[in-house]
Amino acid sequence: MAVQPLRDDGGSVVPHDHPEIEDTDEVIRRISEEFLVTLDSGRRRISSMAYRGSSIGSGGMSVDVKSFIEADGVDPIEWVMTPRWLGSVVFQVSSLRQLGFKVGYNPIFKGNKMGVPPNPYHGEVWGTFSRARQKQLKKLASWFVSIPDVDL
Amino acid sequence: MGEEMSLTEWQDSYAHRESTESPNNVFPLNQKRHRESIELPRVGWWSKIINRLEYLVTLPKGWDGYAAPPVRFQNAYFAATILSRICADDSLEPHIVPGHDGDLQIEWHLESAIFELHIIAPNNVIAWYGDDSTGEDGIERRITNNFIWAIEILDAMKDRNLGCATAEG
């Protein structure tokens, strides 16, 4: 298991660059169907809302750390599609860090206060999610599990 | 339980969209405990949008694959109120996208232009517009209760869309 991250008095993970998430690693972000908008042409786009951080907890953008999934002998594709999520995109950690984001580890354990399923491979991308940065994230993303007829 | 006020009475007491007396078209939320009925715009997509908002407030926790809560009711209600005020009968159909914190975003998409109203909370909105002329960063404004710019953008997008349709036709 990876080194546990530092937490504040409230239990939230302190934003950090995790030493075991190397620049050569990748992080996966699940894309819910709720983030898709359909154009008049019939094609669909991913909304900018998919590339935004949260104000809940540590305030980052949730991801799954691919190397941690693989280290446990789990198939990353199977992991991010269970329960069934429509698709997912992947980012190179080095690209995120070059943009000034921190990429760290924030595991969600069974019986968590948020009442969501446990995710031992949960990571976060912390930083400023301005509109310009969201556009940059959109450009950095590539399909991990693609959704047909959806533009990144 | 509060006094019921019709939409007409509400509109009389505050700046109306076409009013020349109050050109700022400010839409303050009524602070009194009124039950307001929102007059439905005469647009074909209105019931679809209301259904979408009703659906988003009932999303299950973790709907995004992580820990996102459903859209907060006050944000959905505010979104409906805004749309009822800024959309004309022939406005482009918006899309409603949930956020990670109970927030939501109203979006309008053309092939070459996007307009977004990110509702963080009632009267706390970040508007963003981008097209070929704005550059990649687009134009961003924080809006509390003055939606004149949003109305102007929507009118311009509608004209742009009609222009494309005419060119293709």
PDB file of N, CA, C and O in Angstrom, chain B residues 29 38 45-46 49-50 53 56 71-87 94-97 103-106 108 117-119 121-123 125 147:
ATOM      1  N   LEU B  29     -33.381  38.483  -5.777  1.00  0.00           N
ATOM      2  CA  LEU B  29     -34.280  37.464  -5.254  1.00  0.00           C
ATOM      3  C   LEU B  29     -35.185  38.109  -4.226  1.00  0.00           C
ATOM      4  O   LEU B  29     -34.747  38.909  -3.427  1.00  0.00           O
ATOM      5  N   ILE B  38     -43.347  30.699 -11.309  1.00  0.00           N
ATOM      6  CA  ILE B  38     -42.464  31.150 -12.382  1.00  0.00           C
ATOM      7  C   ILE B  38     -43.231  31.009 -13.690  1.00  0.00           C
ATOM      8  O   ILE B  38     -43.696  29.933 -14.026  1.00  0.00           O
ATOM      9  N   TRP B  45     -38.474  23.822 -25.239  1.00  0.00           N
ATOM     10  CA  TRP B  45     -37.586  22.999 -24.420  1.00  0.00           C
ATOM     11  C   TRP B  45     -37.782  23.198 -22.926  1.00  0.00           C
ATOM     12  O   TRP B  45     -37.091  22.599 -22.117  1.00  0.00           O
ATOM     13  N   TRP B  46     -38.723  24.049 -22.508  1.00  0.00           N
ATOM     14  CA  TRP B  46     -38.833  24.401 -21.103  1.00  0.00           C
ATOM     15  C   TRP B  46     -39.124  23.192 -20.212  1.00  0.00           C
ATOM     16  O   TRP B  46     -38.459  22.989 -19.190  1.00  0.00           O
ATOM     17  N   ILE B  49     -36.147  21.060 -19.671  1.00  0.00           N
ATOM     18  CA  ILE B  49     -35.175  21.639 -18.746  1.00  0.00           C
ATOM     19  C   ILE B  49     -35.633  21.445 -17.302  1.00  0.00           C
ATOM     20  O   ILE B  49     -34.845  21.107 -16.417  1.00  0.00           O
ATOM     21  N   ILE B  50     -36.912  21.659 -17.060  1.00  0.00           N
ATOM     22  CA  ILE B  50     -37.426  21.471 -15.702  1.00  0.00           C
ATOM     23  C   ILE B  50     -37.272  20.008 -15.288  1.00  0.00           C
ATOM     24  O   ILE B  50     -36.865  19.710 -14.160  1.00  0.00           O
ATOM     25  N   LEU B  53     -33.675  19.459 -14.369  1.00  0.00           N
ATOM     26  CA  LEU B  53     -33.340  20.008 -13.051  1.00  0.00           C
ATOM     27  C   LEU B  53     -33.895  19.119 -11.938  1.00  0.00           C
ATOM     28  O   LEU B  53     -33.211  18.870 -10.938  1.00  0.00           O
ATOM     29  N   LEU B  56     -31.645  16.179 -11.654  1.00  0.00           N
ATOM     30  CA  LEU B  56     -30.313  16.448 -11.097  1.00  0.00           C
ATOM     31  C   LEU B  56     -30.343  16.595  -9.578  1.00  0.00           C
ATOM     32  O   LEU B  56     -29.353  16.301  -8.907  1.00  0.00           O
ATOM     33  N   VAL B  71     -27.318  17.874  -7.175  1.00  0.00           N
ATOM     34  CA  VAL B  71     -27.421  19.323  -7.280  1.00  0.00           C
ATOM     35  C   VAL B  71     -28.323  19.832  -6.145  1.00  0.00           C
ATOM     36  O   VAL B  71     -29.338  19.235  -5.830  1.00  0.00           O
ATOM     37  N   ARG B  72     -27.896  20.920  -5.511  1.00  0.00           N
ATOM     38  CA  ARG B  72     -28.701  21.484  -4.415  1.00  0.00           C
ATOM     39  C   ARG B  72     -29.966  22.116  -4.980  1.00  0.00           C
ATOM     40  O   ARG B  72     -29.940  22.776  -6.023  1.00  0.00           O
ATOM     41  N   PHE B  73     -31.063  21.951  -4.252  1.00  0.00           N
ATOM     42  CA  PHE B  73     -32.341  22.442  -4.744  1.00  0.00           C
ATOM     43  C   PHE B  73     -32.300  23.947  -4.995  1.00  0.00           C
ATOM     44  O   PHE B  73     -32.826  24.438  -5.992  1.00  0.00           O
ATOM     45  N   GLN B  74     -31.680  24.696  -4.092  1.00  0.00           N
ATOM     46  CA  GLN B  74     -31.693  26.150  -4.265  1.00  0.00           C
ATOM     47  C   GLN B  74     -30.948  26.567  -5.535  1.00  0.00           C
ATOM     48  O   GLN B  74     -31.271  27.578  -6.159  1.00  0.00           O
ATOM     49  N   ASN B  75     -29.957  25.763  -5.938  1.00  0.00           N
ATOM     50  CA  ASN B  75     -29.251  26.076  -7.176  1.00  0.00           C
ATOM     51  C   ASN B  75     -30.121  25.756  -8.390  1.00  0.00           C
ATOM     52  O   ASN B  75     -30.127  26.492  -9.381  1.00  0.00           O
ATOM     53  N   ALA B  76     -30.844  24.644  -8.316  1.00  0.00           N
ATOM     54  CA  ALA B  76     -31.732  24.271  -9.417  1.00  0.00           C
ATOM     55  C   ALA B  76     -32.851  25.298  -9.569  1.00  0.00           C
ATOM     56  O   ALA B  76     -33.196  25.709 -10.679  1.00  0.00           O
ATOM     57  N   TYR B  77     -33.394  25.730  -8.429  1.00  0.00           N
ATOM     58  CA  TYR B  77     -34.473  26.718  -8.475  1.00  0.00           C
ATOM     59  C   TYR B  77     -33.962  28.038  -9.051  1.00  0.00           C
ATOM     60  O   TYR B  77     -34.623  28.693  -9.856  1.00  0.00           O
ATOM     61  N   PHE B  78     -32.773  28.428  -8.632  1.00  0.00           N
ATOM     62  CA  PHE B  78     -32.172  29.667  -9.138  1.00  0.00           C
ATOM     63  C   PHE B  78     -31.944  29.564 -10.640  1.00  0.00           C
ATOM     64  O   PHE B  78     -32.173  30.520 -11.389  1.00  0.00           O
ATOM     65  N   ALA B  79     -31.487  28.409 -11.091  1.00  0.00           N
ATOM     66  CA  ALA B  79     -31.256  28.203 -12.521  1.00  0.00           C
ATOM     67  C   ALA B  79     -32.554  28.371 -13.306  1.00  0.00           C
ATOM     68  O   ALA B  79     -32.594  29.038 -14.344  1.00  0.00           O
ATOM     69  N   ALA B  80     -33.621  27.784 -12.792  1.00  0.00           N
ATOM     70  CA  ALA B  80     -34.912  27.897 -13.470  1.00  0.00           C
ATOM     71  C   ALA B  80     -35.372  29.352 -13.504  1.00  0.00           C
ATOM     72  O   ALA B  80     -35.903  29.833 -14.514  1.00  0.00           O
ATOM     73  N   THR B  81     -35.141  30.057 -12.406  1.00  0.00           N
ATOM     74  CA  THR B  81     -35.532  31.463 -12.340  1.00  0.00           C
ATOM     75  C   THR B  81     -34.755  32.288 -13.355  1.00  0.00           C
ATOM     76  O   THR B  81     -35.323  33.123 -14.075  1.00  0.00           O
ATOM     77  N   ILE B  82     -33.458  32.059 -13.416  1.00  0.00           N
ATOM     78  CA  ILE B  82     -32.633  32.798 -14.388  1.00  0.00           C
ATOM     79  C   ILE B  82     -33.125  32.533 -15.800  1.00  0.00           C
ATOM     80  O   ILE B  82     -33.314  33.450 -16.604  1.00  0.00           O
ATOM     81  N   LEU B  83     -33.313  31.268 -16.118  1.00  0.00           N
ATOM     82  CA  LEU B  83     -33.711  30.918 -17.478  1.00  0.00           C
ATOM     83  C   LEU B  83     -35.060  31.543 -17.844  1.00  0.00           C
ATOM     84  O   LEU B  83     -35.264  31.987 -18.975  1.00  0.00           O
ATOM     85  N   SER B  84     -35.948  31.586 -16.872  1.00  0.00           N
ATOM     86  CA  SER B  84     -37.264  32.164 -17.162  1.00  0.00           C
ATOM     87  C   SER B  84     -37.152  33.656 -17.448  1.00  0.00           C
ATOM     88  O   SER B  84     -38.030  34.237 -18.083  1.00  0.00           O
ATOM     89  N   ARG B  85     -36.080  34.268 -16.971  1.00  0.00           N
ATOM     90  CA  ARG B  85     -35.909  35.718 -17.159  1.00  0.00           C
ATOM     91  C   ARG B  85     -35.085  36.069 -18.388  1.00  0.00           C
ATOM     92  O   ARG B  85     -35.341  37.068 -19.040  1.00  0.00           O
ATOM     93  N   ILE B  86     -34.046  35.286 -18.670  1.00  0.00           N
ATOM     94  CA  ILE B  86     -33.116  35.726 -19.709  1.00  0.00           C
ATOM     95  C   ILE B  86     -33.398  35.109 -21.073  1.00  0.00           C
ATOM     96  O   ILE B  86     -32.874  35.585 -22.079  1.00  0.00           O
ATOM     97  N   CYS B  87     -34.207  34.045 -21.111  1.00  0.00           N
ATOM     98  CA  CYS B  87     -34.452  33.394 -22.389  1.00  0.00           C
ATOM     99  C   CYS B  87     -35.698  33.965 -23.060  1.00  0.00           C
ATOM    100  O   CYS B  87     -36.736  34.131 -22.434  1.00  0.00           O
ATOM    101  N   PRO B  94     -30.734  25.412 -23.786  1.00  0.00           N
ATOM    102  CA  PRO B  94     -29.556  25.234 -22.932  1.00  0.00           C
ATOM    103  C   PRO B  94     -29.363  23.766 -22.549  1.00  0.00           C
ATOM    104  O   PRO B  94     -30.262  22.939 -22.702  1.00  0.00           O
ATOM    105  N   HIS B  95     -28.170  23.488 -22.052  1.00  0.00           N
ATOM    106  CA  HIS B  95     -27.864  22.193 -21.455  1.00  0.00           C
ATOM    107  C   HIS B  95     -27.583  22.449 -19.985  1.00  0.00           C
ATOM    108  O   HIS B  95     -27.039  23.486 -19.631  1.00  0.00           O
ATOM    109  N   ILE B  96     -27.943  21.518 -19.134  1.00  0.00           N
ATOM    110  CA  ILE B  96     -27.697  21.668 -17.702  1.00  0.00           C
ATOM    111  C   ILE B  96     -26.762  20.553 -17.265  1.00  0.00           C
ATOM    112  O   ILE B  96     -27.064  19.367 -17.436  1.00  0.00           O
ATOM    113  N   VAL B  97     -25.628  20.946 -16.685  1.00  0.00           N
ATOM    114  CA  VAL B  97     -24.622  19.959 -16.281  1.00  0.00           C
ATOM    115  C   VAL B  97     -24.377  20.099 -14.781  1.00  0.00           C
ATOM    116  O   VAL B  97     -24.142  21.209 -14.293  1.00  0.00           O
ATOM    117  N   ASP B 103     -23.369  22.201  -7.156  1.00  0.00           N
ATOM    118  CA  ASP B 103     -23.503  23.307  -8.104  1.00  0.00           C
ATOM    119  C   ASP B 103     -23.958  22.775  -9.461  1.00  0.00           C
ATOM    120  O   ASP B 103     -24.128  21.577  -9.643  1.00  0.00           O
ATOM    121  N   LEU B 104     -24.156  23.692 -10.396  1.00  0.00           N
ATOM    122  CA  LEU B 104     -24.525  23.256 -11.738  1.00  0.00           C
ATOM    123  C   LEU B 104     -24.113  24.322 -12.738  1.00  0.00           C
ATOM    124  O   LEU B 104     -23.774  25.445 -12.367  1.00  0.00           O
ATOM    125  N   GLN B 105     -24.115  23.951 -13.987  1.00  0.00           N
ATOM    126  CA  GLN B 105     -23.734  24.881 -15.041  1.00  0.00           C
ATOM    127  C   GLN B 105     -24.777  24.822 -16.160  1.00  0.00           C
ATOM    128  O   GLN B 105     -25.164  23.738 -16.579  1.00  0.00           O
ATOM    129  N   ILE B 106     -25.209  25.987 -16.575  1.00  0.00           N
ATOM    130  CA  ILE B 106     -26.101  26.099 -17.732  1.00  0.00           C
ATOM    131  C   ILE B 106     -25.205  26.414 -18.922  1.00  0.00           C
ATOM    132  O   ILE B 106     -24.379  27.328 -18.846  1.00  0.00           O
ATOM    133  N   TRP B 108     -24.738  26.792 -23.330  1.00  0.00           N
ATOM    134  CA  TRP B 108     -25.269  26.867 -24.676  1.00  0.00           C
ATOM    135  C   TRP B 108     -24.113  26.595 -25.637  1.00  0.00           C
ATOM    136  O   TRP B 108     -23.041  27.204 -25.502  1.00  0.00           O
ATOM    137  N   LEU B 117     -22.971  29.465 -17.786  1.00  0.00           N
ATOM    138  CA  LEU B 117     -23.320  30.141 -16.535  1.00  0.00           C
ATOM    139  C   LEU B 117     -23.114  29.105 -15.428  1.00  0.00           C
ATOM    140  O   LEU B 117     -23.917  28.194 -15.271  1.00  0.00           O
ATOM    141  N   HIS B 118     -22.041  29.260 -14.692  1.00  0.00           N
ATOM    142  CA  HIS B 118     -21.743  28.317 -13.613  1.00  0.00           C
ATOM    143  C   HIS B 118     -22.400  28.851 -12.346  1.00  0.00           C
ATOM    144  O   HIS B 118     -21.974  29.877 -11.809  1.00  0.00           O
ATOM    145  N   ILE B 119     -23.431  28.154 -11.885  1.00  0.00           N
ATOM    146  CA  ILE B 119     -24.147  28.579 -10.685  1.00  0.00           C
ATOM    147  C   ILE B 119     -23.505  27.895  -9.487  1.00  0.00           C
ATOM    148  O   ILE B 119     -23.724  26.712  -9.220  1.00  0.00           O
ATOM    149  N   ALA B 121     -23.856  29.213  -6.359  1.00  0.00           N
ATOM    150  CA  ALA B 121     -24.921  29.376  -5.375  1.00  0.00           C
ATOM    151  C   ALA B 121     -25.821  30.479  -5.919  1.00  0.00           C
ATOM    152  O   ALA B 121     -25.420  31.202  -6.830  1.00  0.00           O
ATOM    153  N   PRO B 122     -27.038  30.625  -5.367  1.00  0.00           N
ATOM    154  CA  PRO B 122     -27.886  31.727  -5.833  1.00  0.00           C
ATOM    155  C   PRO B 122     -27.149  33.058  -5.730  1.00  0.00           C
ATOM    156  O   PRO B 122     -26.524  33.347  -4.701  1.00  0.00           O
ATOM    157  N   ASN B 123     -27.229  33.842  -6.803  1.00  0.00           N
ATOM    158  CA  ASN B 123     -26.558  35.131  -6.897  1.00  0.00           C
ATOM    159  C   ASN B 123     -25.034  35.040  -6.855  1.00  0.00           C
ATOM    160  O   ASN B 123     -24.360  36.038  -6.589  1.00  0.00           O
ATOM    161  N   VAL B 125     -22.620  33.581  -9.572  1.00  0.00           N
ATOM    162  CA  VAL B 125     -22.566  32.934 -10.882  1.00  0.00           C
ATOM    163  C   VAL B 125     -21.301  33.401 -11.602  1.00  0.00           C
ATOM    164  O   VAL B 125     -20.949  34.579 -11.563  1.00  0.00           O
ATOM    165  N   PHE B 147     -28.055  40.275 -15.138  1.00  0.00           N
ATOM    166  CA  PHE B 147     -27.839  39.306 -16.209  1.00  0.00           C
ATOM    167  C   PHE B 147     -27.961  39.925 -17.595  1.00  0.00           C
ATOM    168  O   PHE B 147     -28.211  39.227 -18.577  1.00  0.00           O
TER     169      PHE B 147
END
